[in-house]
């Protein structure tokens, strides 16, 4: 799939800390993707799912969002259950997985140290996320975690002036109408959240039941 560089630049090195970290990880794992990770799914989609950033041994290794790590089976299994994915698992870029009227992306396209991008790095990557939202034209955006939620809101503020972040607080299962877009929040399907019970499969499925009310 070809991407407009306004949405995704495979050679982006605008964030020195992230670029340096990717070089370091590539040295330790020569077979890993270790570049900005492109979005995956339909170019126009009713559902856009926005995560935080690529995982070290998942998207950063495989080059596909939420593929090959702990988060993958819960996310793709749930998408498959609700008719948004062809297969219940995503193991590599070379498998036969397809998304159906759905697209996956991240607020930050590069792997950050300790899975924690800085606010400046999130703002730098917002130019890509904002353009992607504009071109995908989703009816629903699912925000996986508070950082993704805030990044999406910042992008939507460009189109909807007067939007106040305090009126759109993050919370699992929270819904927000912003213009013609419905934002639905979920805790991130990370190993920590699932191991501690903060996010269960039933809780995650409930979010996509909400999504199906609109798409």
Short mmCIF file of C-alpha atoms in Angstrom, two decimals:
data_model
loop_
_atom_site.label_atom_id
_atom_site.label_comp_id
_atom_site.label_asym_id
_atom_site.label_seq_id
_atom_site.Cartn_x
_atom_site.Cartn_y
_atom_site.Cartn_z
CA UNK A 1 0.00 0.00 0.00
CA UNK A 2 1.27 3.45 -0.91
CA UNK A 3 0.96 6.25 1.64
CA UNK A 4 0.79 10.01 1.24
CA UNK A 5 3.77 11.40 3.19
CA UNK A 6 1.36 13.82 4.85
CA UNK A 7 -0.06 10.74 6.62
CA UNK A 8 3.04 8.57 6.96
CA UNK A 9 6.71 9.22 6.27
CA UNK A 10 8.82 6.04 6.45
CA UNK A 11 11.99 8.13 6.68
CA UNK A 12 10.84 10.57 9.36
CA UNK A 13 13.54 11.40 11.94
CA UNK A 14 12.08 14.64 13.31
CA UNK A 15 12.34 13.48 16.93
CA UNK A 16 16.05 13.04 17.78
CA UNK A 17 15.41 10.92 20.89
CA UNK A 18 13.16 8.50 19.00
CA UNK A 19 15.46 8.32 15.98
CA UNK A 20 18.44 7.56 18.21
CA UNK A 21 16.52 4.91 20.12
CA UNK A 22 15.40 3.20 16.90
CA UNK A 23 19.03 3.07 15.76
CA UNK A 24 20.01 1.50 19.08
CA UNK A 25 17.23 -1.10 18.91
CA UNK A 26 18.09 -1.91 15.29
CA UNK A 27 21.67 -2.60 16.37
CA UNK A 28 20.42 -5.07 18.97
CA UNK A 29 17.73 -6.58 16.73
CA UNK A 30 18.88 -6.37 13.08
CA UNK A 31 15.76 -8.15 11.78
CA UNK A 32 13.30 -5.76 13.43
CA UNK A 33 11.42 -3.14 11.38
CA UNK A 34 12.68 -0.23 13.54
CA UNK A 35 11.14 2.60 11.51
CA UNK A 36 8.00 4.68 11.81
CA UNK A 37 5.20 2.10 11.66
CA UNK A 38 2.58 2.71 8.95
CA UNK A 39 -1.16 2.56 9.57
CA UNK A 40 -2.95 -0.66 8.66
CA UNK A 41 -6.39 -1.13 7.14
CA UNK A 42 -8.87 0.59 4.88
CA UNK A 43 -7.92 3.97 3.40
CA UNK A 44 -11.49 5.10 4.06
CA UNK A 45 -13.04 3.48 7.11
CA UNK A 46 -15.98 3.99 9.43
CA UNK A 47 -13.80 2.95 12.38
CA UNK A 48 -10.38 4.35 13.20
CA UNK A 49 -8.54 2.88 16.19
CA UNK A 50 -5.73 5.00 17.64
CA UNK A 51 -3.13 3.47 19.93
CA UNK A 52 -0.23 5.04 21.78
CA UNK A 53 2.92 3.95 19.92
CA UNK A 54 4.53 0.79 18.50
CA UNK A 55 5.56 -1.87 21.02
CA UNK A 56 9.19 -2.97 21.14
CA UNK A 57 8.64 -6.59 20.15
CA UNK A 58 5.32 -6.10 18.38
CA UNK A 59 4.72 -3.36 15.83
CA UNK A 60 8.31 -2.14 16.00
CA UNK A 61 9.48 -5.65 15.14
CA UNK A 62 6.87 -6.55 12.52
CA UNK A 63 6.04 -3.20 10.94
CA UNK A 64 2.28 -3.55 11.50
CA UNK A 65 0.32 -1.96 14.37
CA UNK A 66 -0.51 -4.30 17.26
CA UNK A 67 1.04 -7.33 15.58
CA UNK A 68 3.15 -10.04 17.15
CA UNK A 69 2.98 -9.03 20.81
CA UNK A 70 0.82 -9.34 23.91
CA UNK A 71 -1.76 -6.81 22.73
CA UNK A 72 -2.29 -8.46 19.38
CA UNK A 73 -4.53 -11.41 20.18
CA UNK A 74 -6.96 -9.44 22.32
CA UNK A 75 -7.27 -6.61 19.81
CA UNK A 76 -7.51 -8.62 16.60
CA UNK A 77 -9.58 -11.33 18.27
CA UNK A 78 -12.10 -8.71 19.33
CA UNK A 79 -12.08 -7.04 15.91
CA UNK A 80 -12.70 -10.43 14.30
CA UNK A 81 -15.57 -11.15 16.68
CA UNK A 82 -17.26 -7.88 15.74
CA UNK A 83 -16.68 -8.21 11.99
CA UNK A 84 -13.84 -5.72 11.61
CA UNK A 85 -11.03 -8.23 10.88
CA UNK A 86 -10.75 -11.19 8.53
CA UNK A 87 -8.69 -13.29 10.98
CA UNK A 88 -8.65 -13.53 14.81
CA UNK A 89 -4.86 -13.13 14.96
CA UNK A 90 -2.21 -10.90 13.38
CA UNK A 91 1.25 -12.42 13.56
CA UNK A 92 3.24 -10.72 10.77
CA UNK A 93 2.97 -8.34 7.83
CA UNK A 94 3.05 -11.37 5.57
CA UNK A 95 -0.04 -13.11 6.93
CA UNK A 96 -3.45 -12.94 5.29
CA UNK A 97 -4.97 -10.53 7.78
CA UNK A 98 -7.28 -7.81 6.49
CA UNK A 99 -9.31 -5.18 8.28
CA UNK A 100 -12.91 -4.54 7.23
CA UNK A 101 -14.11 -0.91 7.24
CA UNK A 102 -11.51 -0.37 9.95
CA UNK A 103 -8.07 1.17 10.27
CA UNK A 104 -5.36 0.97 12.94
CA UNK A 105 -2.84 3.69 13.65
CA UNK A 106 -0.84 5.18 16.52
CA UNK A 107 -0.60 8.65 17.99
CA UNK A 108 3.21 8.30 17.79
CA UNK A 109 4.55 6.28 14.87
CA UNK A 110 7.97 5.40 16.35
CA UNK A 111 8.90 3.19 19.29
CA UNK A 112 9.59 5.38 22.36
CA UNK A 113 11.89 4.39 25.24
CA UNK A 114 9.90 2.67 28.02
CA UNK A 115 6.76 3.02 25.85
CA UNK A 116 6.52 6.67 26.91
CA UNK A 117 6.63 9.36 24.22
CA UNK A 118 7.17 12.90 25.42
CA UNK A 119 4.46 15.52 24.91
CA UNK A 120 6.70 17.19 22.32
CA UNK A 121 7.03 13.94 20.37
CA UNK A 122 3.28 13.44 20.44
CA UNK A 123 2.77 16.97 19.13
CA UNK A 124 5.31 16.44 16.35
CA UNK A 125 3.50 13.29 15.19
CA UNK A 126 0.10 15.01 15.40
CA UNK A 127 0.58 16.41 11.89
CA UNK A 128 0.35 12.85 10.55
CA UNK A 129 -2.54 11.81 12.78
CA UNK A 130 -4.53 14.94 12.01
CA UNK A 131 -4.17 14.47 8.27
CA UNK A 132 -5.03 10.80 8.59
CA UNK A 133 -8.26 11.55 10.45
CA UNK A 134 -9.18 14.09 7.77
CA UNK A 135 -8.57 11.64 4.92
CA UNK A 136 -10.00 8.48 6.51
CA UNK A 137 -13.19 10.32 7.55
CA UNK A 138 -14.19 7.88 10.30
CA UNK A 139 -17.59 7.86 11.95
CA UNK A 140 -16.07 6.46 15.15
CA UNK A 141 -12.60 6.79 16.65
CA UNK A 142 -11.64 4.38 19.41
CA UNK A 143 -8.87 5.84 21.57
CA UNK A 144 -6.74 3.22 23.31
CA UNK A 145 -5.53 5.05 26.40
CA UNK A 146 -5.43 8.62 27.64
CA UNK A 147 -2.47 9.70 25.49
CA UNK A 148 -4.25 8.58 22.32
CA UNK A 149 -7.43 10.29 23.54
CA UNK A 150 -5.61 13.59 24.10
CA UNK A 151 -3.79 13.32 20.77
CA UNK A 152 -7.05 12.81 18.88
CA UNK A 153 -8.70 15.72 20.66
CA UNK A 154 -5.76 17.97 19.81
CA UNK A 155 -6.12 17.04 16.13
CA UNK A 156 -9.89 17.59 16.13
CA UNK A 157 -9.49 21.03 17.71
CA UNK A 158 -8.09 22.17 14.37
CA UNK A 159 -11.46 21.49 12.73
CA UNK A 160 -13.77 22.27 15.65
CA UNK A 161 -12.77 25.51 17.31
CA UNK A 162 -13.90 26.06 20.86
CA UNK A 163 -13.40 22.43 21.84
CA UNK A 164 -12.43 22.30 25.53
CA UNK A 165 -10.49 19.27 26.72
CA UNK A 166 -12.18 19.43 30.14
CA UNK A 167 -15.50 18.66 28.42
CA UNK A 168 -14.09 15.45 26.93
CA UNK A 169 -12.43 13.54 29.75
CA UNK A 170 -10.92 10.11 29.18
CA UNK A 171 -12.59 7.12 30.79
CA UNK A 172 -13.04 3.51 29.78
CA UNK A 173 -16.25 3.27 27.77
CA UNK A 174 -16.72 7.04 27.71
CA UNK A 175 -18.31 8.45 24.56
CA UNK A 176 -17.88 11.93 23.16
CA UNK A 177 -19.51 13.53 20.12
CA UNK A 178 -17.14 15.92 18.36
CA UNK A 179 -18.72 17.37 15.28
CA UNK A 180 -19.73 14.39 13.17
CA UNK A 181 -17.26 12.04 14.87
CA UNK A 182 -17.98 9.76 17.84
CA UNK A 183 -15.01 9.22 20.19
CA UNK A 184 -15.12 6.07 22.32
CA UNK A 185 -12.42 5.48 24.94
CA UNK A 186 -10.87 2.25 26.10
CA UNK A 187 -8.07 1.30 28.40
CA UNK A 188 -5.09 0.18 26.35
CA UNK A 189 -4.94 -3.62 25.87
CA UNK A 190 -1.43 -3.77 27.32
CA UNK A 191 0.05 -6.66 29.26
CA UNK A 192 -0.05 -4.58 32.45
CA UNK A 193 -3.72 -3.65 32.07
CA UNK A 194 -4.83 -7.18 31.23
CA UNK A 195 -2.66 -8.90 33.86
CA UNK A 196 -3.92 -6.62 36.63
CA UNK A 197 -7.55 -6.96 35.56
CA UNK A 198 -7.89 -3.28 34.81
CA UNK A 199 -9.01 -4.36 31.35
CA UNK A 200 -10.75 -7.70 30.82
CA UNK A 201 -11.80 -9.27 27.50
CA UNK A 202 -15.44 -8.57 28.39
CA UNK A 203 -14.68 -4.91 29.09
CA UNK A 204 -12.86 -4.63 25.78
CA UNK A 205 -15.69 -6.35 23.90
CA UNK A 206 -18.17 -3.92 25.47
CA UNK A 207 -16.33 -1.03 23.79
CA UNK A 208 -16.85 -2.59 20.37
CA UNK A 209 -20.47 -3.27 21.16
CA UNK A 210 -20.69 0.50 21.60
CA UNK A 211 -18.93 0.98 18.27
CA UNK A 212 -21.46 -1.23 16.49
CA UNK A 213 -24.25 1.12 17.51
CA UNK A 214 -22.81 3.66 15.08
CA UNK A 215 -21.17 1.63 12.27
#
